[in-house]
């Protein structure tokens, strides 16, 4: 089945305060964001017409822009309203949303025009991120590592930080894996290419501290759901040689939601009942059947 390229789809996209036809949502080839990665974004999901954790995503988007020294010409309330209107105009209730902020084409060079900041929001239907998520995905170990927080603003959801994620995921898929797990600059377990990691051992969950990775909105939700069930969650440094000590594993993220892992870096895991229960809890929460 052929896939329609994203620049040839139907609908509208919100750009800089107004809606334009999907195919006309274009930027210049000399945009600063394209050449110098001066771009931040969010990935969000709407369920049954409601954008899950919408305000938290908007807050993180604006904080990412602040970390990249970008002066956003819209308030958080403007972006919130634009996201809802985008869903409505696209006729979508269940969808993926992509707000993005980038520097435009007023100036070319490392220095950017501080007033040349663009904002857009698109929405489209998107199902499961992984095809085999129910039985658990297979994850390999990436050759690339997450950077030291002193080298780049790791708490920004910035485009430039995803280059090594793309490289890692491409390499993993060529070898028949769904994704890749990345270590941090110290050699500790960090995250997958677009999701956070949890391990299960003796009824307790273990997840990396998060000092060099994005503050995950779905990660925080998974922690709250686990604690609701009385499960202890340990946020700590995790060494790769500990993998064989764990009985289960899952990853979290807006796109992946809560997805079990059946193999990571050569270690096999059981997709047990607790992980299935948490995945169901997340589905119930996002569809309004459960309250936190």
PDB file of C-alpha atoms in Angstrom:
ATOM      1  CA  UNK A   1       0.000   0.000   0.000  1.00  0.00           C
ATOM      2  CA  UNK A   2       1.455   3.349  -1.027  1.00  0.00           C
ATOM      3  CA  UNK A   3       1.856   6.055   1.603  1.00  0.00           C
ATOM      4  CA  UNK A   4       0.818   9.609   0.754  1.00  0.00           C
ATOM      5  CA  UNK A   5       3.802  11.954   1.394  1.00  0.00           C
ATOM      6  CA  UNK A   6       3.155  14.410   4.182  1.00  0.00           C
ATOM      7  CA  UNK A   7       3.405  17.425   1.893  1.00  0.00           C
ATOM      8  CA  UNK A   8       0.684  16.035  -0.375  1.00  0.00           C
ATOM      9  CA  UNK A   9      -2.053  15.337   2.151  1.00  0.00           C
ATOM     10  CA  UNK A  10      -5.433  17.004   2.419  1.00  0.00           C
ATOM     11  CA  UNK A  11      -6.599  19.351   5.144  1.00  0.00           C
ATOM     12  CA  UNK A  12      -5.401  22.537   6.793  1.00  0.00           C
ATOM     13  CA  UNK A  13      -2.477  23.502   9.022  1.00  0.00           C
ATOM     14  CA  UNK A  14      -2.375  26.375  11.492  1.00  0.00           C
ATOM     15  CA  UNK A  15       0.573  28.641  10.694  1.00  0.00           C
ATOM     16  CA  UNK A  16       1.448  31.862  12.501  1.00  0.00           C
ATOM     17  CA  UNK A  17      -2.085  32.587  13.590  1.00  0.00           C
ATOM     18  CA  UNK A  18      -4.181  31.499  10.615  1.00  0.00           C
ATOM     19  CA  UNK A  19      -5.074  28.372   8.676  1.00  0.00           C
ATOM     20  CA  UNK A  20      -3.567  27.525   5.309  1.00  0.00           C
ATOM     21  CA  UNK A  21      -4.248  24.669   2.941  1.00  0.00           C
ATOM     22  CA  UNK A  22      -2.158  21.623   3.893  1.00  0.00           C
ATOM     23  CA  UNK A  23      -0.220  21.621   0.606  1.00  0.00           C
ATOM     24  CA  UNK A  24       0.553  25.340   0.938  1.00  0.00           C
ATOM     25  CA  UNK A  25       2.132  25.082   4.410  1.00  0.00           C
ATOM     26  CA  UNK A  26       5.651  25.749   3.165  1.00  0.00           C
ATOM     27  CA  UNK A  27       8.833  27.424   4.442  1.00  0.00           C
ATOM     28  CA  UNK A  28      11.857  28.759   2.568  1.00  0.00           C
ATOM     29  CA  UNK A  29      14.888  26.539   1.949  1.00  0.00           C
ATOM     30  CA  UNK A  30      17.042  29.132   3.755  1.00  0.00           C
ATOM     31  CA  UNK A  31      15.097  28.952   6.997  1.00  0.00           C
ATOM     32  CA  UNK A  32      17.359  29.086  10.035  1.00  0.00           C
ATOM     33  CA  UNK A  33      15.623  26.085  11.600  1.00  0.00           C
ATOM     34  CA  UNK A  34      16.582  23.884   8.646  1.00  0.00           C
ATOM     35  CA  UNK A  35      20.269  24.812   8.666  1.00  0.00           C
ATOM     36  CA  UNK A  36      20.989  25.254  12.375  1.00  0.00           C
ATOM     37  CA  UNK A  37      18.364  23.016  14.032  1.00  0.00           C
ATOM     38  CA  UNK A  38      16.779  26.006  15.777  1.00  0.00           C
ATOM     39  CA  UNK A  39      13.472  24.201  16.116  1.00  0.00           C
ATOM     40  CA  UNK A  40      11.427  22.691  18.951  1.00  0.00           C
ATOM     41  CA  UNK A  41       8.267  20.633  18.797  1.00  0.00           C
ATOM     42  CA  UNK A  42       5.766  18.458  20.621  1.00  0.00           C
ATOM     43  CA  UNK A  43       4.034  15.191  19.813  1.00  0.00           C
ATOM     44  CA  UNK A  44       0.516  14.935  21.226  1.00  0.00           C
ATOM     45  CA  UNK A  45      -2.438  12.599  20.911  1.00  0.00           C
ATOM     46  CA  UNK A  46      -6.128  13.367  20.954  1.00  0.00           C
ATOM     47  CA  UNK A  47      -8.541  10.688  22.145  1.00  0.00           C
ATOM     48  CA  UNK A  48     -12.283  11.047  21.591  1.00  0.00           C
ATOM     49  CA  UNK A  49     -11.856  14.738  20.796  1.00  0.00           C
ATOM     50  CA  UNK A  50      -9.724  15.572  23.855  1.00  0.00           C
ATOM     51  CA  UNK A  51      -5.984  16.290  23.632  1.00  0.00           C
ATOM     52  CA  UNK A  52      -4.331  14.261  26.382  1.00  0.00           C
ATOM     53  CA  UNK A  53      -2.279  16.408  28.803  1.00  0.00           C
ATOM     54  CA  UNK A  54      -2.616  19.303  26.363  1.00  0.00           C
ATOM     55  CA  UNK A  55      -1.542  22.053  28.759  1.00  0.00           C
ATOM     56  CA  UNK A  56       1.494  20.061  29.919  1.00  0.00           C
ATOM     57  CA  UNK A  57       2.601  19.698  26.295  1.00  0.00           C
ATOM     58  CA  UNK A  58       2.124  23.394  25.610  1.00  0.00           C
ATOM     59  CA  UNK A  59       4.097  24.300  28.731  1.00  0.00           C
ATOM     60  CA  UNK A  60       6.938  22.004  27.673  1.00  0.00           C
ATOM     61  CA  UNK A  61       6.886  23.396  24.131  1.00  0.00           C
ATOM     62  CA  UNK A  62       7.270  26.954  25.375  1.00  0.00           C
ATOM     63  CA  UNK A  63       9.963  25.930  27.841  1.00  0.00           C
ATOM     64  CA  UNK A  64      11.857  24.213  25.019  1.00  0.00           C
ATOM     65  CA  UNK A  65      11.693  27.431  23.004  1.00  0.00           C
ATOM     66  CA  UNK A  66      12.950  29.389  26.004  1.00  0.00           C
ATOM     67  CA  UNK A  67      15.891  27.001  26.410  1.00  0.00           C
ATOM     68  CA  UNK A  68      16.781  27.647  22.748  1.00  0.00           C
ATOM     69  CA  UNK A  69      16.548  31.430  23.320  1.00  0.00           C
ATOM     70  CA  UNK A  70      13.509  31.778  21.062  1.00  0.00           C
ATOM     71  CA  UNK A  71      10.933  34.522  21.595  1.00  0.00           C
ATOM     72  CA  UNK A  72       7.606  32.911  20.758  1.00  0.00           C
ATOM     73  CA  UNK A  73       5.052  35.414  19.353  1.00  0.00           C
ATOM     74  CA  UNK A  74       2.094  33.529  20.868  1.00  0.00           C
ATOM     75  CA  UNK A  75       0.962  32.886  24.429  1.00  0.00           C
ATOM     76  CA  UNK A  76       0.272  29.451  25.787  1.00  0.00           C
ATOM     77  CA  UNK A  77      -3.467  30.169  25.697  1.00  0.00           C
ATOM     78  CA  UNK A  78      -3.187  31.010  21.980  1.00  0.00           C
ATOM     79  CA  UNK A  79      -1.482  27.703  21.249  1.00  0.00           C
ATOM     80  CA  UNK A  80      -4.023  25.786  23.314  1.00  0.00           C
ATOM     81  CA  UNK A  81      -6.887  27.360  21.379  1.00  0.00           C
ATOM     82  CA  UNK A  82      -5.142  26.779  18.046  1.00  0.00           C
ATOM     83  CA  UNK A  83      -4.652  23.080  18.795  1.00  0.00           C
ATOM     84  CA  UNK A  84      -8.334  22.615  19.529  1.00  0.00           C
ATOM     85  CA  UNK A  85      -9.351  24.552  16.433  1.00  0.00           C
ATOM     86  CA  UNK A  86      -6.948  22.528  14.289  1.00  0.00           C
ATOM     87  CA  UNK A  87      -8.598  19.298  15.408  1.00  0.00           C
ATOM     88  CA  UNK A  88     -12.032  20.736  14.668  1.00  0.00           C
ATOM     89  CA  UNK A  89     -11.154  22.086  11.219  1.00  0.00           C
ATOM     90  CA  UNK A  90      -9.486  18.788  10.275  1.00  0.00           C
ATOM     91  CA  UNK A  91     -12.583  16.901  11.406  1.00  0.00           C
ATOM     92  CA  UNK A  92     -10.588  14.682  13.769  1.00  0.00           C
ATOM     93  CA  UNK A  93     -11.376  13.281  17.197  1.00  0.00           C
ATOM     94  CA  UNK A  94      -8.618  10.681  17.443  1.00  0.00           C
ATOM     95  CA  UNK A  95      -5.389  12.098  16.066  1.00  0.00           C
ATOM     96  CA  UNK A  96      -1.732  12.936  16.488  1.00  0.00           C
ATOM     97  CA  UNK A  97      -0.816  16.627  16.767  1.00  0.00           C
ATOM     98  CA  UNK A  98       2.504  18.254  15.946  1.00  0.00           C
ATOM     99  CA  UNK A  99       3.037  21.816  17.207  1.00  0.00           C
ATOM    100  CA  UNK A 100       6.400  23.125  16.014  1.00  0.00           C
ATOM    101  CA  UNK A 101       8.339  26.362  16.570  1.00  0.00           C
ATOM    102  CA  UNK A 102      11.298  27.320  14.418  1.00  0.00           C
ATOM    103  CA  UNK A 103      13.405  30.278  13.357  1.00  0.00           C
ATOM    104  CA  UNK A 104      12.557  31.617   9.920  1.00  0.00           C
ATOM    105  CA  UNK A 105      14.481  32.954   6.945  1.00  0.00           C
ATOM    106  CA  UNK A 106      15.092  36.622   7.830  1.00  0.00           C
ATOM    107  CA  UNK A 107      18.764  35.987   8.512  1.00  0.00           C
ATOM    108  CA  UNK A 108      21.226  33.274   7.492  1.00  0.00           C
ATOM    109  CA  UNK A 109      24.149  32.444   9.770  1.00  0.00           C
ATOM    110  CA  UNK A 110      24.715  31.145  13.262  1.00  0.00           C
ATOM    111  CA  UNK A 111      23.236  34.356  14.644  1.00  0.00           C
ATOM    112  CA  UNK A 112      19.468  34.529  14.148  1.00  0.00           C
ATOM    113  CA  UNK A 113      16.940  37.356  13.977  1.00  0.00           C
ATOM    114  CA  UNK A 114      15.357  37.232  17.451  1.00  0.00           C
ATOM    115  CA  UNK A 115      11.985  38.349  16.107  1.00  0.00           C
ATOM    116  CA  UNK A 116      11.865  35.776  13.289  1.00  0.00           C
ATOM    117  CA  UNK A 117      10.144  32.906  15.077  1.00  0.00           C
ATOM    118  CA  UNK A 118       7.476  30.836  13.321  1.00  0.00           C
ATOM    119  CA  UNK A 119       4.818  28.553  14.803  1.00  0.00           C
ATOM    120  CA  UNK A 120       2.685  25.842  13.187  1.00  0.00           C
ATOM    121  CA  UNK A 121       0.307  23.098  14.294  1.00  0.00           C
ATOM    122  CA  UNK A 122      -0.716  20.066  12.236  1.00  0.00           C
ATOM    123  CA  UNK A 123      -2.958  17.105  13.067  1.00  0.00           C
ATOM    124  CA  UNK A 124      -3.511  13.775  11.339  1.00  0.00           C
ATOM    125  CA  UNK A 125      -4.748  10.230  12.069  1.00  0.00           C
ATOM    126  CA  UNK A 126      -2.065   7.920  13.487  1.00  0.00           C
ATOM    127  CA  UNK A 127      -2.565   4.477  14.975  1.00  0.00           C
ATOM    128  CA  UNK A 128      -0.088   2.288  16.842  1.00  0.00           C
ATOM    129  CA  UNK A 129       3.551   3.379  16.607  1.00  0.00           C
ATOM    130  CA  UNK A 130       4.788  -0.247  16.686  1.00  0.00           C
ATOM    131  CA  UNK A 131       3.091  -2.988  14.684  1.00  0.00           C
ATOM    132  CA  UNK A 132       3.796  -5.771  17.188  1.00  0.00           C
ATOM    133  CA  UNK A 133       3.202  -3.813  20.399  1.00  0.00           C
ATOM    134  CA  UNK A 134       0.776  -6.332  21.957  1.00  0.00           C
ATOM    135  CA  UNK A 135       3.297  -9.168  22.090  1.00  0.00           C
ATOM    136  CA  UNK A 136       6.164  -6.823  22.950  1.00  0.00           C
ATOM    137  CA  UNK A 137       8.804  -5.190  20.772  1.00  0.00           C
ATOM    138  CA  UNK A 138      12.438  -6.166  20.214  1.00  0.00           C
ATOM    139  CA  UNK A 139      15.014  -3.477  20.999  1.00  0.00           C
ATOM    140  CA  UNK A 140      18.723  -3.459  20.244  1.00  0.00           C
ATOM    141  CA  UNK A 141      21.547  -1.354  21.703  1.00  0.00           C
ATOM    142  CA  UNK A 142      22.491   1.825  19.849  1.00  0.00           C
ATOM    143  CA  UNK A 143      26.081   2.804  19.041  1.00  0.00           C
ATOM    144  CA  UNK A 144      25.113   6.416  19.821  1.00  0.00           C
ATOM    145  CA  UNK A 145      24.835   7.881  23.314  1.00  0.00           C
ATOM    146  CA  UNK A 146      22.769  10.665  24.838  1.00  0.00           C
ATOM    147  CA  UNK A 147      24.895  13.796  25.339  1.00  0.00           C
ATOM    148  CA  UNK A 148      26.191  15.328  28.543  1.00  0.00           C
ATOM    149  CA  UNK A 149      23.719  18.022  29.757  1.00  0.00           C
ATOM    150  CA  UNK A 150      26.624  20.477  29.714  1.00  0.00           C
ATOM    151  CA  UNK A 151      26.923  20.131  25.935  1.00  0.00           C
ATOM    152  CA  UNK A 152      23.331  20.792  24.843  1.00  0.00           C
ATOM    153  CA  UNK A 153      19.974  21.705  26.472  1.00  0.00           C
ATOM    154  CA  UNK A 154      18.761  18.121  26.976  1.00  0.00           C
ATOM    155  CA  UNK A 155      15.494  19.230  28.602  1.00  0.00           C
ATOM    156  CA  UNK A 156      14.363  20.867  25.346  1.00  0.00           C
ATOM    157  CA  UNK A 157      12.398  18.794  22.860  1.00  0.00           C
ATOM    158  CA  UNK A 158      14.637  20.176  20.161  1.00  0.00           C
ATOM    159  CA  UNK A 159      15.001  18.930  16.596  1.00  0.00           C
ATOM    160  CA  UNK A 160      18.789  18.699  16.753  1.00  0.00           C
ATOM    161  CA  UNK A 161      18.681  16.205  19.593  1.00  0.00           C
ATOM    162  CA  UNK A 162      16.793  13.745  17.393  1.00  0.00           C
ATOM    163  CA  UNK A 163      19.518  13.292  14.784  1.00  0.00           C
ATOM    164  CA  UNK A 164      21.156  10.480  16.753  1.00  0.00           C
ATOM    165  CA  UNK A 165      17.716   8.988  17.377  1.00  0.00           C
ATOM    166  CA  UNK A 166      17.080   8.730  13.636  1.00  0.00           C
ATOM    167  CA  UNK A 167      20.499   7.163  13.085  1.00  0.00           C
ATOM    168  CA  UNK A 168      19.881   4.692  15.903  1.00  0.00           C
ATOM    169  CA  UNK A 169      16.409   3.698  14.756  1.00  0.00           C
ATOM    170  CA  UNK A 170      17.482   3.250  11.135  1.00  0.00           C
ATOM    171  CA  UNK A 171      20.300   0.936  12.226  1.00  0.00           C
ATOM    172  CA  UNK A 172      17.934  -1.029  14.477  1.00  0.00           C
ATOM    173  CA  UNK A 173      15.303  -1.488  11.784  1.00  0.00           C
ATOM    174  CA  UNK A 174      17.912  -2.694   9.288  1.00  0.00           C
ATOM    175  CA  UNK A 175      18.703  -5.488  11.754  1.00  0.00           C
ATOM    176  CA  UNK A 176      15.055  -6.436  12.224  1.00  0.00           C
ATOM    177  CA  UNK A 177      14.448  -4.643  15.535  1.00  0.00           C
ATOM    178  CA  UNK A 178      11.660  -2.207  16.324  1.00  0.00           C
ATOM    179  CA  UNK A 179      13.825   0.315  18.148  1.00  0.00           C
ATOM    180  CA  UNK A 180      17.159   1.002  19.832  1.00  0.00           C
ATOM    181  CA  UNK A 181      18.061   1.638  23.464  1.00  0.00           C
ATOM    182  CA  UNK A 182      20.582   4.412  24.048  1.00  0.00           C
ATOM    183  CA  UNK A 183      23.066   4.782  26.883  1.00  0.00           C
ATOM    184  CA  UNK A 184      23.995   8.191  28.249  1.00  0.00           C
ATOM    185  CA  UNK A 185      27.472   9.726  28.027  1.00  0.00           C
ATOM    186  CA  UNK A 186      28.454   7.845  31.212  1.00  0.00           C
ATOM    187  CA  UNK A 187      27.406   4.452  29.872  1.00  0.00           C
ATOM    188  CA  UNK A 188      24.182   4.235  31.916  1.00  0.00           C
ATOM    189  CA  UNK A 189      20.818   3.232  30.431  1.00  0.00           C
ATOM    190  CA  UNK A 190      19.050   6.382  29.225  1.00  0.00           C
ATOM    191  CA  UNK A 191      16.092   5.887  26.846  1.00  0.00           C
ATOM    192  CA  UNK A 192      14.983   4.566  23.468  1.00  0.00           C
ATOM    193  CA  UNK A 193      14.929   6.729  20.350  1.00  0.00           C
ATOM    194  CA  UNK A 194      11.554   8.269  21.168  1.00  0.00           C
ATOM    195  CA  UNK A 195      10.464   6.770  24.479  1.00  0.00           C
ATOM    196  CA  UNK A 196      11.396   6.268  28.120  1.00  0.00           C
ATOM    197  CA  UNK A 197      12.227   2.892  29.674  1.00  0.00           C
ATOM    198  CA  UNK A 198      10.875   1.042  32.712  1.00  0.00           C
ATOM    199  CA  UNK A 199      12.023  -2.304  34.102  1.00  0.00           C
ATOM    200  CA  UNK A 200      10.175  -4.694  36.410  1.00  0.00           C
ATOM    201  CA  UNK A 201      11.905  -6.638  39.192  1.00  0.00           C
ATOM    202  CA  UNK A 202      10.227  -8.432  42.112  1.00  0.00           C
ATOM    203  CA  UNK A 203       7.064  -6.348  41.815  1.00  0.00           C
ATOM    204  CA  UNK A 204       8.843  -2.983  41.693  1.00  0.00           C
ATOM    205  CA  UNK A 205       9.585  -0.704  38.742  1.00  0.00           C
ATOM    206  CA  UNK A 206      12.962   0.819  37.960  1.00  0.00           C
ATOM    207  CA  UNK A 207      13.518   3.712  35.554  1.00  0.00           C
ATOM    208  CA  UNK A 208      16.523   5.963  34.813  1.00  0.00           C
ATOM    209  CA  UNK A 209      16.740   9.160  36.847  1.00  0.00           C
ATOM    210  CA  UNK A 210      16.159  11.345  33.811  1.00  0.00           C
ATOM    211  CA  UNK A 211      18.949  13.854  34.379  1.00  0.00           C
ATOM    212  CA  UNK A 212      20.007  13.828  30.722  1.00  0.00           C
ATOM    213  CA  UNK A 213      16.707  13.054  28.997  1.00  0.00           C
ATOM    214  CA  UNK A 214      13.471  14.899  28.292  1.00  0.00           C
ATOM    215  CA  UNK A 215      10.958  15.221  31.097  1.00  0.00           C
ATOM    216  CA  UNK A 216       8.463  12.699  29.783  1.00  0.00           C
ATOM    217  CA  UNK A 217       4.761  13.483  30.140  1.00  0.00           C
ATOM    218  CA  UNK A 218       3.750   9.881  29.469  1.00  0.00           C
ATOM    219  CA  UNK A 219       6.588   8.723  31.758  1.00  0.00           C
ATOM    220  CA  UNK A 220       5.148  10.780  34.606  1.00  0.00           C
ATOM    221  CA  UNK A 221       1.693   9.399  33.842  1.00  0.00           C
ATOM    222  CA  UNK A 222       2.976   5.806  33.921  1.00  0.00           C
ATOM    223  CA  UNK A 223       4.610   6.455  37.298  1.00  0.00           C
ATOM    224  CA  UNK A 224       1.327   7.827  38.657  1.00  0.00           C
ATOM    225  CA  UNK A 225      -0.596   4.827  37.318  1.00  0.00           C
ATOM    226  CA  UNK A 226       1.894   2.400  38.871  1.00  0.00           C
ATOM    227  CA  UNK A 227       1.765   4.166  42.237  1.00  0.00           C
ATOM    228  CA  UNK A 228      -2.033   4.094  42.067  1.00  0.00           C
ATOM    229  CA  UNK A 229      -1.708   0.296  42.016  1.00  0.00           C
ATOM    230  CA  UNK A 230       0.661   0.382  44.988  1.00  0.00           C
ATOM    231  CA  UNK A 231       3.740  -0.368  42.893  1.00  0.00           C
ATOM    232  CA  UNK A 232       6.984   1.204  44.062  1.00  0.00           C
ATOM    233  CA  UNK A 233       8.861   3.135  41.347  1.00  0.00           C
ATOM    234  CA  UNK A 234      12.621   3.502  41.763  1.00  0.00           C
ATOM    235  CA  UNK A 235      14.217   6.379  39.849  1.00  0.00           C
ATOM    236  CA  UNK A 236      17.898   5.544  39.765  1.00  0.00           C
ATOM    237  CA  UNK A 237      21.032   4.995  37.723  1.00  0.00           C
ATOM    238  CA  UNK A 238      20.727   1.702  35.832  1.00  0.00           C
ATOM    239  CA  UNK A 239      23.764  -0.056  34.377  1.00  0.00           C
ATOM    240  CA  UNK A 240      23.388  -2.120  31.170  1.00  0.00           C
ATOM    241  CA  UNK A 241      24.825  -5.184  32.930  1.00  0.00           C
ATOM    242  CA  UNK A 242      21.717  -5.147  35.167  1.00  0.00           C
ATOM    243  CA  UNK A 243      19.416  -6.018  32.262  1.00  0.00           C
ATOM    244  CA  UNK A 244      19.501  -9.750  32.964  1.00  0.00           C
ATOM    245  CA  UNK A 245      18.318  -9.082  36.549  1.00  0.00           C
ATOM    246  CA  UNK A 246      14.948  -7.710  35.417  1.00  0.00           C
ATOM    247  CA  UNK A 247      11.839  -9.777  34.684  1.00  0.00           C
ATOM    248  CA  UNK A 248       9.955  -7.285  32.531  1.00  0.00           C
ATOM    249  CA  UNK A 249      10.337  -4.092  30.538  1.00  0.00           C
ATOM    250  CA  UNK A 250       8.159  -1.502  28.830  1.00  0.00           C
ATOM    251  CA  UNK A 251       8.576   1.865  27.133  1.00  0.00           C
ATOM    252  CA  UNK A 252       6.436   4.988  27.357  1.00  0.00           C
ATOM    253  CA  UNK A 253       5.794   8.022  25.174  1.00  0.00           C
ATOM    254  CA  UNK A 254       2.997   9.928  23.486  1.00  0.00           C
ATOM    255  CA  UNK A 255       3.457   7.975  20.267  1.00  0.00           C
ATOM    256  CA  UNK A 256       4.197   4.553  21.815  1.00  0.00           C
ATOM    257  CA  UNK A 257       1.812   5.033  24.785  1.00  0.00           C
ATOM    258  CA  UNK A 258       2.740   2.086  27.076  1.00  0.00           C
ATOM    259  CA  UNK A 259       4.339  -0.650  24.980  1.00  0.00           C
ATOM    260  CA  UNK A 260       5.786  -3.914  26.372  1.00  0.00           C
ATOM    261  CA  UNK A 261       9.326  -4.986  25.436  1.00  0.00           C
ATOM    262  CA  UNK A 262      10.053  -8.687  24.964  1.00  0.00           C
ATOM    263  CA  UNK A 263      13.752  -8.313  24.167  1.00  0.00           C
ATOM    264  CA  UNK A 264      16.323  -5.585  24.846  1.00  0.00           C
ATOM    265  CA  UNK A 265      20.021  -5.759  23.946  1.00  0.00           C
ATOM    266  CA  UNK A 266      19.866  -9.562  23.755  1.00  0.00           C
ATOM    267  CA  UNK A 267      17.994 -10.042  27.045  1.00  0.00           C
ATOM    268  CA  UNK A 268      14.498 -11.547  26.857  1.00  0.00           C
ATOM    269  CA  UNK A 269      11.630 -10.407  29.083  1.00  0.00           C
ATOM    270  CA  UNK A 270       8.198 -11.734  29.926  1.00  0.00           C
ATOM    271  CA  UNK A 271       5.237  -9.529  29.083  1.00  0.00           C
ATOM    272  CA  UNK A 272       3.582 -10.067  32.448  1.00  0.00           C
ATOM    273  CA  UNK A 273       0.235  -9.108  33.923  1.00  0.00           C
ATOM    274  CA  UNK A 274       1.366  -5.894  35.630  1.00  0.00           C
ATOM    275  CA  UNK A 275       2.669  -4.450  32.365  1.00  0.00           C
ATOM    276  CA  UNK A 276      -0.535  -5.422  30.577  1.00  0.00           C
ATOM    277  CA  UNK A 277      -2.549  -3.860  33.393  1.00  0.00           C
ATOM    278  CA  UNK A 278      -0.623  -0.583  33.183  1.00  0.00           C
ATOM    279  CA  UNK A 279      -1.114  -0.483  29.414  1.00  0.00           C
ATOM    280  CA  UNK A 280      -4.849  -0.975  29.951  1.00  0.00           C
ATOM    281  CA  UNK A 281      -4.874   1.674  32.681  1.00  0.00           C
ATOM    282  CA  UNK A 282      -3.281   4.133  30.280  1.00  0.00           C
ATOM    283  CA  UNK A 283      -5.870   3.349  27.624  1.00  0.00           C
ATOM    284  CA  UNK A 284      -8.647   3.782  30.166  1.00  0.00           C
ATOM    285  CA  UNK A 285      -7.162   7.080  31.339  1.00  0.00           C
ATOM    286  CA  UNK A 286      -6.781   8.560  27.865  1.00  0.00           C
ATOM    287  CA  UNK A 287     -10.320   7.560  26.942  1.00  0.00           C
ATOM    288  CA  UNK A 288     -11.838   8.983  30.116  1.00  0.00           C
ATOM    289  CA  UNK A 289     -12.723   5.642  31.699  1.00  0.00           C
ATOM    290  CA  UNK A 290     -10.266   6.182  34.566  1.00  0.00           C
ATOM    291  CA  UNK A 291      -9.365   9.253  36.615  1.00  0.00           C
ATOM    292  CA  UNK A 292      -6.059   9.980  38.376  1.00  0.00           C
TER     293      UNK A 292
END
